[in-house]
CSV table of C-alpha atoms in Angstrom, one decimal:
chain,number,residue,atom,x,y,z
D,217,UNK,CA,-8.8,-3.6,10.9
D,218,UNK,CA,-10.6,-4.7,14.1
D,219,UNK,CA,-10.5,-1.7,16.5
D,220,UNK,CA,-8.4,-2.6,19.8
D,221,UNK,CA,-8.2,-1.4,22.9
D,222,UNK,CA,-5.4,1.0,24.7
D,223,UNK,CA,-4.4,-2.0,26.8
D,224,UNK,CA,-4.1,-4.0,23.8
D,225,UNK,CA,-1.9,-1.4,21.9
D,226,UNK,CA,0.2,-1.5,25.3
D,227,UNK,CA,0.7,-5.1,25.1
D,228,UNK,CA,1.8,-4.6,20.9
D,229,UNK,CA,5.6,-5.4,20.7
D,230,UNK,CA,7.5,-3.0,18.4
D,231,UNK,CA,7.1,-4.6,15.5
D,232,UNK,CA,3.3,-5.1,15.4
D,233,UNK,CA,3.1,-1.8,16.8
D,234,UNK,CA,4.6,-0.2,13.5
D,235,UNK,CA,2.6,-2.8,11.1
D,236,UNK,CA,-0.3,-1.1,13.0
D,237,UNK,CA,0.7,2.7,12.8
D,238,UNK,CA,2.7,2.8,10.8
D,239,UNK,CA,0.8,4.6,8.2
D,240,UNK,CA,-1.0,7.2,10.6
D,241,UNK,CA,1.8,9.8,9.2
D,242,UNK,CA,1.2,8.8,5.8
D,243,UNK,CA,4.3,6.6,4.8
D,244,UNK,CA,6.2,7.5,7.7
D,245,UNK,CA,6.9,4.3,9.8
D,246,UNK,CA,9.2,6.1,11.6
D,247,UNK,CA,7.3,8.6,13.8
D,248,UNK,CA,5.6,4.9,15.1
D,249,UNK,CA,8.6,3.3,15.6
D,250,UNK,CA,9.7,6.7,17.8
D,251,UNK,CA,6.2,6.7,19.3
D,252,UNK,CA,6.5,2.9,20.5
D,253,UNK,CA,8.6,4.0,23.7
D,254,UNK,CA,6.4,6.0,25.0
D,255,UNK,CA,4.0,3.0,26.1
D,256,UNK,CA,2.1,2.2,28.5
D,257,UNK,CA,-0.2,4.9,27.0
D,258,UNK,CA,-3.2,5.8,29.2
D,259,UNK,CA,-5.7,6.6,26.3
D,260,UNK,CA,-6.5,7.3,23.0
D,261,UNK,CA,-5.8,10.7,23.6
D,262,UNK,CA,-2.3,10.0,24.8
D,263,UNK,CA,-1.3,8.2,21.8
D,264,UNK,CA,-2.6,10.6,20.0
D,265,UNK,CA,-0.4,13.1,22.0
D,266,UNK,CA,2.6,11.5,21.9
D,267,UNK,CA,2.4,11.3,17.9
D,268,UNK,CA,1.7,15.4,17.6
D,269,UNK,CA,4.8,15.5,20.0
D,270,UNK,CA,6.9,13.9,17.7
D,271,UNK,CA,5.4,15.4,14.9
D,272,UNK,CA,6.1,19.3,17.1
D,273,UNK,CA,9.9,18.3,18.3
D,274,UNK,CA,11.2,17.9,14.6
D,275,UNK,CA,13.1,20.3,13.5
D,276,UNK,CA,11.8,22.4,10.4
D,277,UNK,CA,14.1,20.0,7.2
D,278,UNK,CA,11.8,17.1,9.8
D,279,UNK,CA,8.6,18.4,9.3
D,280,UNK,CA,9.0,19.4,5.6
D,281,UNK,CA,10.0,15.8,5.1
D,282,UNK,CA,7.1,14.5,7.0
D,283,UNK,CA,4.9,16.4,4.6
D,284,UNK,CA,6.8,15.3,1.5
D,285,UNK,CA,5.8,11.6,2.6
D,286,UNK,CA,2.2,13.1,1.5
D,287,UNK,CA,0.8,12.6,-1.8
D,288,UNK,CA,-0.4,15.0,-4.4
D,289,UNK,CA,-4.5,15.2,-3.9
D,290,UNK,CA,-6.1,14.1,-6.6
D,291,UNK,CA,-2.2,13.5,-8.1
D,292,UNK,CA,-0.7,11.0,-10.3
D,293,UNK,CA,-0.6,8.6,-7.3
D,294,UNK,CA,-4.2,8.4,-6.9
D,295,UNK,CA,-5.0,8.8,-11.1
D,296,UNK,CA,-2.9,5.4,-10.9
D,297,UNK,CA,-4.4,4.1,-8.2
D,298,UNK,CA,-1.4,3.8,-6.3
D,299,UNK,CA,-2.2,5.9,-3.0
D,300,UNK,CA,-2.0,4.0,0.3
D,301,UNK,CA,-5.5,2.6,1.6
D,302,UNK,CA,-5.9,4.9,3.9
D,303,UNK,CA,-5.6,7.9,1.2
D,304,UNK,CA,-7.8,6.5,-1.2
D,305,UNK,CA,-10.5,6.3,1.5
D,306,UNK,CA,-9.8,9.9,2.5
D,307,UNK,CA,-9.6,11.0,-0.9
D,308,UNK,CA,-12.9,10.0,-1.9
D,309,UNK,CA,-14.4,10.9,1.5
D,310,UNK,CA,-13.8,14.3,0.5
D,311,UNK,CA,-15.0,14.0,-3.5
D,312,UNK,CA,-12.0,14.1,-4.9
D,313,UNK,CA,-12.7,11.1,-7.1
D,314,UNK,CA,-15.1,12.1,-8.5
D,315,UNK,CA,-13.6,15.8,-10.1
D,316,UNK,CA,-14.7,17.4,-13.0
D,317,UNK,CA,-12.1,17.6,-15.8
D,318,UNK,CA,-12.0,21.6,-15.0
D,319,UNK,CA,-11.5,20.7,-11.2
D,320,UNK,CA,-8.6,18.5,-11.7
D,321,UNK,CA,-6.9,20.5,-14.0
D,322,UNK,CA,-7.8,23.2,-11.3
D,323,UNK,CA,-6.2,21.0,-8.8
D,324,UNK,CA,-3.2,19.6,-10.7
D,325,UNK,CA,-2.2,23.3,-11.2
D,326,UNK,CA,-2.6,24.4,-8.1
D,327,UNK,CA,-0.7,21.1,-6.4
D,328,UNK,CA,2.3,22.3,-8.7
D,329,UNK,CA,2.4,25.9,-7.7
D,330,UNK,CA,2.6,24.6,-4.4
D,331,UNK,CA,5.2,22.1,-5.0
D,332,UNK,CA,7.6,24.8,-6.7
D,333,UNK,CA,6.9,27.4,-4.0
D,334,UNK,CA,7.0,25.4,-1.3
D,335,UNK,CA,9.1,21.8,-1.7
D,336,UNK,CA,6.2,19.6,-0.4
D,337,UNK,CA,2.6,18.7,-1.4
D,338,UNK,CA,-0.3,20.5,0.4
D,339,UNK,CA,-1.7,18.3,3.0
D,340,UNK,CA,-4.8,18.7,4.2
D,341,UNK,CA,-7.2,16.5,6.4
D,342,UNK,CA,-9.4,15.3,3.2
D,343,UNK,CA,-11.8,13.8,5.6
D,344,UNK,CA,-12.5,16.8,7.1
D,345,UNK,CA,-13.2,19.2,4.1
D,346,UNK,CA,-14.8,18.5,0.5
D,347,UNK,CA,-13.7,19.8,-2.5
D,348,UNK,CA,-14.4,23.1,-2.6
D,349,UNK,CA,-13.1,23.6,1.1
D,350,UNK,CA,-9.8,21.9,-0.4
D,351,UNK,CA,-9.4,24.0,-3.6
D,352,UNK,CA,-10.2,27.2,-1.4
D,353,UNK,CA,-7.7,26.2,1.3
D,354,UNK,CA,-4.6,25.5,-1.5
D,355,UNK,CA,-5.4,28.5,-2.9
D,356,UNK,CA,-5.3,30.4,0.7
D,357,UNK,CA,-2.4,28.9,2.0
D,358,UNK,CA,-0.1,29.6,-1.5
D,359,UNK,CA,-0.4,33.0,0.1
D,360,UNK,CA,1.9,31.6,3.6
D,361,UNK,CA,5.6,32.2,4.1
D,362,UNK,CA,7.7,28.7,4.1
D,363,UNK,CA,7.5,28.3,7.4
D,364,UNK,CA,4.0,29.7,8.3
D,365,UNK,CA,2.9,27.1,5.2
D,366,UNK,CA,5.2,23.9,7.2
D,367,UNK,CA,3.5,24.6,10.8
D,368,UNK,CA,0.0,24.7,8.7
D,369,UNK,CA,1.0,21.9,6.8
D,370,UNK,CA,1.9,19.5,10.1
D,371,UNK,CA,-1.4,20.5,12.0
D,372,UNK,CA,-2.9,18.8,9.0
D,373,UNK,CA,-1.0,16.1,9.3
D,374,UNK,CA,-2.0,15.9,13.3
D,375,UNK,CA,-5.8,16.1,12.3
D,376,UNK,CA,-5.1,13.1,9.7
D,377,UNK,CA,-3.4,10.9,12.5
D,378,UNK,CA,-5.8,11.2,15.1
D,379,UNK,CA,-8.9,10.4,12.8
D,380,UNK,CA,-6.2,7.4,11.6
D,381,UNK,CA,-5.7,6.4,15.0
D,382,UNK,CA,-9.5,6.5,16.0
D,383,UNK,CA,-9.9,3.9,13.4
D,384,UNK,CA,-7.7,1.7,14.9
D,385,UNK,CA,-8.1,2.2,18.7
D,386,UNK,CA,-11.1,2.3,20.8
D,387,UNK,CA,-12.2,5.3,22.7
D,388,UNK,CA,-12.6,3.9,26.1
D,389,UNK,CA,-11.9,4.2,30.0
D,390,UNK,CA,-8.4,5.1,30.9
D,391,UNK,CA,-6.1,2.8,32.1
């Protein structure tokens, strides 16, 4: 996607403006939809804001379902090559296409521990960590309390959106 500018995201009806983002919460069109009414945004940074707001003001049941919107990393989903575009581009970013047969079984256990304890996938900003970082960090955060483990989980999902967003808007001058 061609990168546009904020005044060009300001001009975006609500319609185009969900097409656009409305994958920077991984399958949750809605938080864009929400986010739409908040124009004119002044910046990248703004945008950005407005999404962790949103993200922030939902209520715990919100934020769990804004993580269950996740997939698995390195799950069935991607094994299928069924993952969004912007997954499968994080996913390998971070090595996890190319796993060892002891890693993803590694993985796949550790996914599902998580998924019994805590109701959600673990998300985690691919992009930003590798493999090891990943399988260290799922192991780590098994240790968290529910809601400890939600509030870690949606800072993840904050990280993910603004490198999403970057992709699609430029960094330039204020309005």
């Amino acid at each position: 996607m061609a990168s546009l500018a904020i005044a060009e995201v300001n001009k975006l009806d609500s319609e185009e403006f969900i097409e656009i983002f409305g994958n920077v919460v991984e399958n949750c069109k809605l938080a864009a939809a929400a986010v739409w009414s908040h124009k004119p945004f002044q910046d990248v940074d703004h945008l950005n804001q407005a999404i962790a707001d949103f993200l922030d003001a939902l209520p715990q049941k919100g934020k769990e379902g804004v993580l269950r919107c996740h997939p698995d990393l390195a799950g069935r989903l991607a094994q299928a090559g069924q993952l969004t575009t912007e997954s499968t581009q994080e996913q390998k970013s971070a090595g996890l296409d190319q796993l060892t047969q002891d890693e993803l079984s590694t993985l796949t256990d550790l996914n599902q521990q998580y998924k019994v304890k805590f109701g959600f996938p673990f998300v985690i900003c691919a992009r930003l960590n590798k493999k090891a970082a990943i399988l260290n960090g799922l192991t780590e955060r098994l240790k968290h309390g529910s809601e400890e483990e939600t509030l870690a989980g949606v800072e993840e999902v904050k990280k993910i959106c603004r490198l999403r967003i970057a992709d699609i808007v430029t960094s330039e001058a204020k309005l």
